[in-house]
Tab-separated table of C-alpha atoms in Angstrom:
chain	number	residue	atom	x	y	z
Y	1	MET	CA	135.744	70.051	124.334
Y	2	ARG	CA	132.946	70.259	125.734
Y	3	VAL	CA	134.258	74.024	126.150
Y	4	VAL	CA	134.581	74.130	122.270
Y	5	LEU	CA	131.661	72.503	121.548
Y	6	ALA	CA	129.771	74.826	123.636
Y	7	ALA	CA	130.912	78.050	121.787
Y	8	LEU	CA	129.947	76.306	118.404
Y	9	VAL	CA	126.756	75.837	119.533
Y	10	LEU	CA	126.743	79.604	121.061
Y	11	ALA	CA	127.934	80.896	118.054
Y	12	ALA	CA	125.355	79.051	115.657
Y	13	VAL	CA	122.699	80.340	117.809
Y	14	LEU	CA	123.468	84.121	117.060
Y	15	VAL	CA	124.837	83.954	113.538
Y	16	LEU	CA	122.313	81.381	111.979
Y	17	PRO	CA	119.663	83.302	112.742
Y	18	VAL	CA	120.825	86.960	110.952
Y	19	LEU	CA	122.084	84.235	108.298
Y	20	THR	CA	118.178	83.449	107.817
Y	21	ALA	CA	116.051	86.136	108.154
Y	22	PRO	CA	114.708	87.560	104.993
Y	23	ALA	CA	116.047	91.062	103.742
Y	24	GLN	CA	114.091	94.192	104.334
Y	25	ALA	CA	113.712	96.471	100.962
Y	26	GLN	CA	115.641	99.312	101.012
Y	27	SER	CA	114.100	101.315	98.894
Y	28	GLY	CA	111.412	103.954	99.707
Y	29	ALA	CA	107.917	104.521	98.847
Y	30	ARG	CA	107.069	106.374	95.129
Y	31	LYS	CA	105.025	109.367	96.048
Y	32	VAL	CA	103.329	110.853	92.495
Y	33	PHE	CA	102.441	114.767	93.288
Y	34	GLN	CA	100.802	116.646	90.684
Y	35	ILE	CA	101.108	120.385	90.623
Y	36	SER	CA	99.327	122.855	89.345
Y	37	MET	CA	100.978	126.292	87.845
Y	38	VAL	CA	99.187	129.245	87.836
Y	39	SER	CA	99.646	132.859	87.717
Y	40	PHE	CA	102.456	132.830	91.086
Y	41	LYS	CA	101.675	130.332	92.376
Y	42	PHE	CA	102.303	126.452	92.476
Y	43	THR	CA	99.381	124.249	94.266
Y	44	PRO	CA	100.568	122.531	96.172
Y	45	SER	CA	103.929	124.948	97.129
Y	46	LEU	CA	105.258	122.059	100.072
Y	47	ILE	CA	106.109	118.710	99.166
Y	48	THR	CA	106.640	116.388	101.708
Y	49	VAL	CA	108.885	112.552	101.173
Y	50	ASN	CA	110.946	110.749	102.600
Y	51	ARG	CA	115.061	109.875	101.876
Y	52	GLY	CA	114.857	107.016	99.698
Y	53	ASP	CA	111.654	107.756	97.845
Y	54	THR	CA	110.998	107.729	94.503
Y	55	VAL	CA	109.432	111.216	93.765
Y	56	VAL	CA	107.348	112.076	90.766
Y	57	LEU	CA	106.501	115.875	90.366
Y	58	GLN	CA	103.804	116.038	87.228
Y	59	PHE	CA	103.660	119.480	86.508
Y	60	THR	CA	101.175	121.424	84.399
Y	61	ASN	CA	100.522	124.928	83.493
Y	62	GLU	CA	96.887	126.194	83.451
Y	63	ASP	CA	97.486	129.906	83.669
Y	64	PRO	CA	94.164	131.384	83.001
Y	65	ASP	CA	96.320	134.340	81.452
Y	66	SER	CA	98.322	132.556	79.372
Y	67	ARG	CA	101.929	133.142	80.668
Y	68	ASN	CA	104.413	130.519	80.748
Y	69	HIS	CA	105.757	128.775	84.099
Y	70	SER	CA	108.428	127.096	85.288
Y	71	ILE	CA	110.373	125.376	87.716
Y	72	ALA	CA	113.555	126.517	89.553
Y	73	SER	CA	115.685	124.691	91.873
Y	74	ARG	CA	118.931	124.628	93.212
Y	75	LEU	CA	117.693	121.021	93.690
Y	76	PHE	CA	118.014	120.424	90.196
Y	77	MET	CA	121.813	121.103	89.889
Y	78	GLN	CA	122.800	118.815	92.215
Y	79	ILE	CA	120.586	115.568	91.114
Y	80	GLU	CA	119.662	114.658	87.456
Y	81	PRO	CA	115.697	114.331	87.883
Y	82	LYS	CA	114.269	112.470	84.860
Y	83	ALA	CA	112.340	114.460	82.755
Y	84	SER	CA	109.565	113.682	80.696
Y	85	GLY	CA	106.605	116.083	78.546
Y	86	GLU	CA	106.816	118.983	76.896
Y	87	PHE	CA	109.592	121.660	78.388
Y	88	ARG	CA	112.324	123.473	77.824
Y	89	THR	CA	115.401	123.441	80.274
Y	90	GLY	CA	118.347	125.300	81.118
Y	91	VAL	CA	120.198	126.594	83.878
Y	92	ALA	CA	120.122	130.022	85.177
Y	93	GLU	CA	120.989	132.234	88.866
Y	94	ASP	CA	122.846	128.938	89.386
Y	95	ARG	CA	119.382	127.318	89.328
Y	96	ARG	CA	118.060	124.631	86.691
Y	97	PHE	CA	115.018	125.236	85.668
Y	98	PHE	CA	112.266	123.490	83.927
Y	99	ALA	CA	109.534	125.364	81.588
Y	100	ALA	CA	106.691	125.079	80.452
Y	101	GLU	CA	103.821	126.943	78.046
Y	102	PRO	CA	100.156	127.622	78.452
Y	103	GLY	CA	98.441	124.729	78.528
Y	104	LYS	CA	101.676	122.176	78.496
Y	105	LYS	CA	102.412	119.148	80.467
Y	106	PHE	CA	105.694	118.029	81.835
Y	107	GLU	CA	107.430	115.102	84.667
Y	108	LEU	CA	110.259	114.992	86.611
Y	109	GLU	CA	111.168	112.017	88.558
Y	110	PHE	CA	114.023	110.841	91.089
Y	111	VAL	CA	115.183	109.165	94.491
Y	112	ALA	CA	115.117	111.676	97.090
Y	113	THR	CA	118.945	110.624	98.434
Y	114	GLN	CA	118.794	113.682	101.161
Y	115	ALA	CA	117.110	114.506	103.529
Y	116	GLY	CA	115.979	118.951	103.620
Y	117	SER	CA	114.747	121.484	102.810
Y	118	PHE	CA	114.698	122.096	98.500
Y	119	PRO	CA	113.403	125.146	97.654
Y	120	PHE	CA	111.575	126.692	94.302
Y	121	VAL	CA	110.442	129.224	92.912
Y	122	CYS	CA	108.756	129.781	88.886
Y	123	GLY	CA	111.616	131.178	87.507
Y	124	VAL	CA	110.013	133.161	84.913
Y	125	PHE	CA	110.115	137.265	85.125
Y	126	ASP	CA	108.832	138.461	88.961
Y	127	HIS	CA	106.811	135.354	89.330
Y	128	GLY	CA	109.163	134.357	91.960
Y	129	ALA	CA	109.077	137.123	94.156
Y	130	ARG	CA	105.226	137.412	93.109
Y	131	GLY	CA	104.734	133.731	95.238
Y	132	GLN	CA	105.361	131.416	93.042
Y	133	SER	CA	107.630	129.769	95.530
Y	134	GLY	CA	107.860	125.815	97.270
Y	135	ALA	CA	109.334	123.790	98.759
Y	136	ILE	CA	110.637	119.952	98.664
Y	137	ASN	CA	111.148	118.887	102.201
Y	138	VAL	CA	113.050	115.199	102.728
Y	139	LEU	CA	112.460	113.988	105.931
Y	140	ALA	CA	114.648	111.682	106.953
Y	141	ALA	CA	113.857	107.729	107.307
Y	142	ALA	CA	112.207	106.573	109.677
Y	143	ALA	CA	113.942	104.075	112.204
Y	144	ALA	CA	113.736	100.490	110.638
Y	145	GLN	CA	111.389	97.694	113.159
Y	146	PRO	CA	113.177	94.669	115.011
């Protein structure tokens, strides 16, 4: 009988802290990036977030030469970002694009669910070939601290 009682007390000591511990949030941070699109470059061109983060990309076409610009990426074929603002969208060369005329703004929002590096380019004419490119780097989430 004492052995059974001791086993029950031991089980309670081991299990009770787990059952009463506060739940830790599983969602990541909200990361907002303001991205300028001008002739043949994105500023910034490298975006780094953690897996689980909510990513908000705010694009402004600030081209002084009145050129159209877009962001085109295969990532947007895998996920469906929430898009708002003044833009056109479509698919070309296996990449979903979001395009803005000069002076226009748009926003893309999504949760970074997969770690990796996801390249993007401007899909307008030869802009990507002339250097208007970048990447969204999603780092694996850091291990939880005990």
